[in-house]
Amino acid sequence: MTAEGIVLVTGGSRGIGAATATLLAEQGRRVVISDIAPEPLAGTQVVMWPAPFDVANESAVVSGIADIEAAHGPIAGLVNAAGVFGKMHPIERVRMDQWDREVNIDLRGTFLVARSVGVRMAARRQGAIVNVASVAGMTSGPIHAYTAAKAAVIQITQTLAAEWGRSGVRVNAVSPGFTRTAMLEAGIASGALNKKWLESPTAMNRLVEPIEVAQAISWLLSPMSSGVTGINLPVDAGYIAGTTWAAYGGLREAPNA
Ligand SMILES: NC(=O)c1ccc[n+]([C@@H]2O[C@H](COP(=O)([O-])OP(=O)(O)OC[C@H]3O[C@@H](n4cnc5c(N)ncnc54)[C@H](O)[C@@H]3O)[C@@H](O)[C@H]2O)c1
C-alpha cells in the first residue's frame, strides 16, 4: 500500500471492521467503509459508502466496487471484514439454508470482493488485501459451515497471493480468536456464550480486543510487511497455542509474584 489511493473496509460499520477503519484513518489513511447495514463511524474521518451492497451478490459487488473507485479513486488497500457468525448446532440440526448463508457471505463474499478489487489492483501493479478469517478455520467446533468457510478463506488467501504476486498485489489473512465486539458482548450478556469458556483455553486467559486485530491488519496493509504475502496471522491471545493443554490437565496459572 502506498500513500496513493483509499482503503476499503467491508463490514466497516461494526466490530473488527469498524476498529480497523478507525485505526487506519487515525494513521492518516483515506478510508471508505461499506456495509450491508451502513452506519457512520462518528467522530472519525472515515467515509461511509451510502449505497450498501451484499458482498455475496456478484453483480452488486462488481458495480459497487466500480462506483466506489469512480467516486473516491483507486483502492490501494482492501480489508474483507464483512461476515456473519456460525450458528452452533448438533449436526442433525444444521439447516442448509443457514449453511448457504454462512458460506455465501463468509467465503463467496470474501472471494467476490477480493476478485473485483484485486484485478483492478493487479492492473495498476500495486495493492494489499487482508481477509478476516478465524481461528475457527484452523480448529474444529460445532459450527459446521462457519469452520469450513473460514478454512476456505485461509486457502483462497494463499491462492490469490500466488495469483497476483507477480502483479505487485499482496494478499494475507488474519485469524482472530474470540474478539470482544459488541456482538460477542451481547452473546455473553444473554447467556448464549460463556466468557470463562472463551477465555480459559487461551494462553493469555483473555478475549482479543478489536483494536488488536486492527493493528495486525494495519501492519499487513502497510509497507512494513512488504515481503509478506499468502500468510494467515492468528491474533488469538494464544488460543491455538493453549487449547490443546486441556489434554495435559490444563494451562498453568502464573506463579505468585
Ligand atoms: N468477533 C469475533 O470473535 C470474531 C472471531 C473470529 C473471526 N471473526 C470474523 O471477523 C469478521 C468481522 O466480524 P465482527 O466480529 O466484527 O462482526 P460484526 O457483526 O460486529 O461486524 C460484521 C459486519 O459485517 C456486516 N455484514 C454482514 N453481512 C454482510 C453482507 N452480506 N454484506 C456486507 N456487509 C455485511 C455487518 O452488517 C456488520 O457491520 C467476520 O468475518 C467474523 O467472522 C470475528
XYZ file of C-alpha atoms and ligand atoms in Angstrom:
301
model
C 0.000 0.000 0.000
C 1.334 3.409 -0.817
C 0.090 6.814 0.282
C -1.865 6.915 -3.013
C -5.367 5.517 -3.044
C -8.012 4.652 -0.495
C -8.517 1.740 1.845
C -11.891 -0.003 1.523
C -13.148 -1.867 4.591
C -16.191 -4.096 4.056
C -18.286 -4.724 7.144
C -16.810 -1.473 8.356
C -19.753 -0.187 10.375
C -19.275 -2.595 13.264
C -16.852 -4.741 15.201
C -13.446 -5.588 13.767
C -14.121 -3.686 10.524
C -15.054 -0.522 12.423
C -11.997 -0.764 14.692
C -9.779 -1.252 11.633
C -11.299 1.641 9.677
C -10.943 3.933 12.697
C -7.305 2.974 13.298
C -6.338 3.365 9.633
C -7.982 6.804 9.494
C -6.102 7.817 12.653
C -2.911 6.679 10.909
C -3.669 9.098 8.071
C -5.191 6.737 5.519
C -8.208 7.766 3.435
C -10.749 5.122 4.450
C -14.102 4.195 2.943
C -16.369 1.651 4.640
C -19.163 -0.333 3.051
C -21.675 -2.406 4.971
C -24.995 -4.108 4.303
C -26.329 -2.205 7.334
C -24.404 1.057 6.952
C -23.756 3.248 9.965
C -21.247 6.099 10.001
C -18.311 5.956 12.397
C -18.994 9.054 14.461
C -16.030 11.186 15.449
C -13.770 9.798 12.707
C -12.652 10.872 9.216
C -13.926 7.561 7.800
C -16.233 7.937 4.794
C -19.321 5.715 4.739
C -20.317 4.397 1.315
C -24.009 5.282 1.209
C -25.176 2.592 -1.272
C -24.997 -0.702 0.636
C -24.289 -3.915 -1.252
C -24.338 -7.536 -0.179
C -20.835 -8.972 -0.536
C -22.361 -12.293 -1.644
C -24.148 -10.714 -4.632
C -21.807 -10.804 -7.634
C -23.347 -8.073 -9.791
C -23.835 -5.797 -6.757
C -20.171 -6.245 -5.779
C -18.880 -5.565 -9.298
C -20.899 -2.377 -9.688
C -20.331 -1.314 -6.059
C -16.538 -1.512 -6.414
C -16.630 0.346 -9.755
C -18.799 3.082 -8.200
C -16.540 3.419 -5.128
C -13.452 3.834 -7.328
C -15.275 6.305 -9.575
C -16.207 8.392 -6.522
C -13.082 8.073 -4.362
C -10.224 6.956 -6.628
C -8.222 3.734 -6.756
C -8.455 1.248 -3.917
C -4.899 0.629 -2.663
C -5.881 -1.414 0.383
C -8.809 -3.765 0.948
C -9.993 -5.273 4.215
C -12.591 -8.008 3.848
C -14.212 -7.792 7.285
C -17.877 -8.330 6.312
C -19.032 -11.612 7.748
C -21.578 -13.477 9.826
C -21.025 -15.843 12.732
C -21.796 -19.525 12.560
C -24.924 -20.920 14.165
C -23.987 -23.526 16.739
C -25.908 -26.764 16.183
C -25.548 -30.543 16.537
C -25.018 -31.956 13.068
C -28.558 -33.357 12.735
C -29.966 -29.851 13.124
C -27.718 -27.967 10.710
C -30.144 -26.202 8.361
C -28.886 -25.971 4.825
C -30.336 -22.501 4.291
C -28.211 -21.384 7.253
C -25.226 -23.290 5.817
C -25.663 -21.484 2.485
C -25.950 -18.082 4.203
C -22.707 -18.514 6.143
C -20.750 -19.928 3.191
C -22.171 -17.295 0.828
C -21.296 -14.296 2.982
C -18.078 -15.508 4.619
C -16.466 -17.345 1.686
C -18.181 -16.335 -1.546
C -18.404 -12.713 -0.386
C -14.714 -12.594 0.519
C -13.799 -14.065 -2.869
C -16.096 -11.775 -4.861
C -14.848 -8.562 -3.250
C -11.213 -9.696 -3.365
C -11.561 -10.570 -7.067
C -13.296 -7.321 -8.019
C -10.728 -5.210 -6.216
C -7.708 -7.458 -6.860
C -7.964 -7.435 -10.658
C -8.037 -3.642 -10.550
C -5.021 -3.577 -8.210
C -3.152 -6.057 -10.426
C -3.733 -3.855 -13.481
C -2.217 -0.945 -11.501
C 0.631 -3.165 -10.211
C 0.048 -2.326 -6.546
C -2.217 -3.141 -3.645
C -2.654 -5.075 -0.440
C -5.626 -7.185 0.626
C -6.376 -8.582 4.087
C -9.081 -11.203 4.528
C -10.556 -11.719 8.002
C -10.661 -15.474 8.585
C -10.895 -17.015 12.075
C -9.228 -19.475 14.420
C -12.436 -21.405 13.752
C -10.985 -22.124 10.303
C -7.935 -23.736 11.931
C -9.693 -25.819 14.590
C -12.903 -27.825 14.937
C -16.163 -26.770 16.565
C -19.937 -27.326 16.289
C -20.290 -24.500 13.755
C -20.069 -26.705 10.722
C -20.481 -24.247 7.839
C -18.540 -21.439 9.537
C -15.416 -23.528 10.225
C -15.419 -24.803 6.634
C -15.967 -21.327 5.196
C -13.168 -19.813 7.283
C -10.742 -22.642 6.423
C -11.529 -21.900 2.793
C -10.860 -18.192 3.320
C -7.372 -19.118 4.577
C -6.945 -21.288 1.467
C -8.115 -18.693 -1.072
C -5.819 -16.156 0.588
C -2.858 -18.299 -0.474
C -4.289 -18.872 -3.930
C -4.928 -15.172 -4.533
C -1.453 -14.305 -3.217
C 0.011 -16.641 -5.833
C -2.365 -15.330 -8.497
C -1.361 -11.703 -8.082
C 2.148 -11.875 -6.585
C 3.840 -11.016 -9.873
C 1.472 -8.073 -10.274
C 2.598 -6.425 -7.048
C -0.528 -7.271 -5.045
C -0.110 -8.878 -1.612
C -2.922 -10.945 -0.090
C -2.903 -12.071 3.544
C -5.357 -13.199 6.209
C -5.762 -12.576 9.903
C -7.453 -15.139 12.112
C -8.956 -13.521 15.178
C -9.691 -15.542 18.265
C -12.784 -14.681 20.306
C -12.837 -10.911 19.956
C -14.663 -8.560 22.303
C -17.022 -6.934 19.788
C -20.453 -5.604 20.728
C -21.992 -8.764 19.282
C -19.790 -11.062 21.367
C -20.539 -8.994 24.473
C -24.271 -9.310 23.739
C -23.888 -13.085 23.403
C -22.151 -13.220 26.784
C -24.778 -10.946 28.364
C -27.626 -13.129 27.049
C -26.012 -16.308 28.358
C -25.599 -17.794 24.862
C -21.808 -17.590 25.319
C -19.807 -18.285 28.470
C -16.967 -15.779 28.951
C -14.862 -18.150 31.047
C -15.110 -20.911 28.411
C -13.993 -18.440 25.743
C -11.083 -17.138 27.799
C -9.676 -20.119 29.680
C -8.299 -22.124 26.696
C -6.182 -19.134 25.591
C -2.566 -18.873 26.716
C -3.241 -15.306 27.856
C -6.551 -16.174 29.558
C -8.498 -13.392 27.858
C -10.514 -12.272 24.877
C -8.904 -10.378 21.980
C -9.691 -6.653 21.648
C -10.911 -5.424 18.225
C -8.054 -2.889 18.154
C -5.540 -5.749 18.425
C -6.929 -7.326 15.244
C -6.952 -3.870 13.624
C -3.265 -3.380 14.443
C -2.337 -6.664 12.743
C -4.412 -5.715 9.697
C -2.770 -2.289 9.586
C 0.660 -3.947 9.555
C -0.321 -6.338 6.766
C -1.595 -3.404 4.671
C 1.496 -1.298 5.271
C 4.960 -1.305 3.635
C 6.255 -2.655 6.986
C 5.095 -6.091 5.735
C 6.302 -5.598 2.145
C 7.819 -9.091 1.954
C 4.777 -10.893 3.359
C 2.112 -12.494 1.189
C -0.109 -15.570 1.440
C 0.088 -15.883 5.225
C -2.603 -16.374 7.829
C -1.763 -14.487 11.032
C -3.656 -15.618 14.138
C -4.482 -12.797 16.557
C -5.926 -15.003 19.239
C -4.358 -14.324 22.672
C -2.784 -17.757 22.278
C -5.996 -19.722 21.678
C -4.332 -22.106 19.220
C -1.222 -22.414 21.406
C -3.198 -23.040 24.580
C -6.242 -25.026 23.596
C -4.559 -28.460 23.429
C -3.251 -28.170 27.003
C -6.604 -29.425 28.310
C -5.378 -32.908 27.320
C -2.495 -32.494 29.796
C -4.501 -31.166 32.707
C -4.829 -27.575 31.560
C -2.748 -24.424 31.396
C -0.708 -23.496 34.478
C -1.552 -20.359 36.391
C 1.189 -17.737 36.685
C 3.335 -18.256 39.771
C 2.774 -15.722 42.536
C 4.989 -12.686 42.090
N -15.739 -11.291 16.887
C -15.091 -12.452 16.877
O -14.924 -13.088 17.924
C -14.523 -12.988 15.589
C -13.602 -14.046 15.681
C -13.040 -14.549 14.522
C -13.399 -14.024 13.290
N -14.314 -13.015 13.222
C -14.646 -12.522 11.889
O -14.402 -11.134 11.817
C -15.235 -10.573 10.800
C -15.949 -9.369 11.402
O -16.774 -9.859 12.450
P -17.186 -8.971 13.706
O -16.946 -9.782 14.904
O -16.585 -7.634 13.616
O -18.758 -8.958 13.454
P -19.814 -7.739 13.403
O -21.145 -8.378 13.269
O -19.568 -6.825 14.541
O -19.447 -6.992 12.041
C -19.671 -7.570 10.790
C -20.179 -6.516 9.836
O -20.384 -7.122 8.548
C -21.591 -6.636 8.004
N -22.130 -7.618 7.067
C -22.708 -8.820 7.393
N -23.126 -9.444 6.288
C -22.822 -8.633 5.242
C -23.013 -8.750 3.839
N -23.637 -9.811 3.301
N -22.563 -7.744 3.037
C -21.962 -6.646 3.589
N -21.765 -6.491 4.909
C -22.193 -7.477 5.733
C -22.492 -6.420 9.209
O -23.565 -5.513 8.939
C -21.516 -5.907 10.271
O -21.445 -4.496 10.289
C -16.194 -11.686 10.356
O -15.700 -12.274 9.176
C -16.105 -12.677 11.504
O -16.388 -13.987 11.074
C -14.881 -12.474 14.335
